[in-house]
XYZ file of C-alpha atoms in Angstrom:
96
model
C -43.487 -22.902 17.263
C -40.867 -22.223 19.779
C -40.346 -18.687 21.073
C -36.983 -17.043 21.040
C -35.512 -16.561 24.432
C -35.363 -13.097 25.975
C -31.663 -13.423 26.563
C -31.095 -14.041 22.804
C -33.233 -11.098 21.923
C -31.354 -8.783 24.198
C -28.054 -10.089 22.987
C -29.153 -9.577 19.311
C -30.281 -6.058 20.135
C -26.951 -5.073 21.730
C -25.037 -6.758 18.804
C -27.060 -4.605 16.452
C -26.298 -1.545 18.694
C -22.556 -2.233 18.407
C -22.765 -2.738 14.654
C -24.679 0.513 14.359
C -21.892 2.354 16.038
C -19.476 0.887 13.571
C -21.690 1.411 10.502
C -22.337 5.121 10.972
C -25.414 5.870 8.968
C -28.036 8.070 10.594
C -31.095 6.481 9.256
C -29.917 2.968 10.133
C -28.749 3.960 13.695
C -32.194 5.649 14.344
C -34.121 2.662 13.203
C -32.064 0.356 15.410
C -32.610 2.674 18.410
C -36.308 2.462 17.829
C -36.187 -1.257 17.472
C -34.213 -1.635 20.687
C -36.565 0.690 22.534
C -39.549 -1.290 21.222
C -38.043 -4.623 22.238
C -37.485 -3.299 25.729
C -41.035 -1.961 25.906
C -42.656 -4.995 24.347
C -40.882 -7.340 26.759
C -41.741 -5.111 29.562
C -38.289 -4.990 30.826
C -37.682 -2.639 33.781
C -34.135 -1.281 33.407
C -34.468 1.565 36.009
C -36.311 2.144 39.138
C -37.738 5.540 38.086
C -39.045 6.478 34.728
C -37.020 9.682 34.445
C -33.855 7.551 34.478
C -35.070 5.538 31.500
C -35.952 8.696 29.587
C -32.436 10.113 30.266
C -30.941 6.724 29.153
C -33.050 6.782 25.966
C -32.024 10.377 25.172
C -28.423 9.540 25.715
C -28.569 6.431 23.488
C -30.198 8.610 20.731
C -27.585 11.218 21.123
C -24.832 8.639 20.930
C -26.378 7.177 17.771
C -26.784 10.546 16.076
C -23.190 11.739 16.927
C -21.703 8.606 15.752
C -23.826 8.660 12.610
C -22.904 12.283 11.797
C -19.132 11.575 11.535
C -18.216 10.691 15.065
C -16.895 12.624 17.993
C -15.249 15.995 18.147
C -17.744 18.146 16.495
C -18.497 21.537 17.895
C -22.060 21.751 19.258
C -22.046 25.109 20.814
C -19.490 28.113 21.052
C -19.561 29.687 24.457
C -18.158 32.969 25.649
C -14.404 33.340 26.617
C -13.272 31.101 23.723
C -14.908 27.923 25.250
C -16.540 25.293 23.062
C -18.914 22.458 23.806
C -18.162 19.353 21.835
C -20.027 16.075 21.543
C -17.067 14.186 22.948
C -16.936 16.586 25.927
C -20.632 16.208 26.428
C -20.565 12.361 26.236
C -17.591 12.243 28.777
C -19.455 14.654 31.158
C -22.554 12.446 31.063
C -20.743 9.142 31.684
């Protein structure tokens, strides 16, 4: 039996990632995030030089999945003093 190539697996994973952003269901997005993380771990891909960068990337992907699943950007996450608010769109733009 022929093995599926790594490039095809990664392409499929990122296609599913894009579909999950469009589909906007939290359970589906969380499952795809876990599958993508499992694929990267199983294939022993090294995306970053230091482990902390990978953990930050995983947290950022999870945050993006969840904010998309819970009705998209623009929700207020935290109300700050002096009339300031932290929204998920502001947080994602600050991190990118």
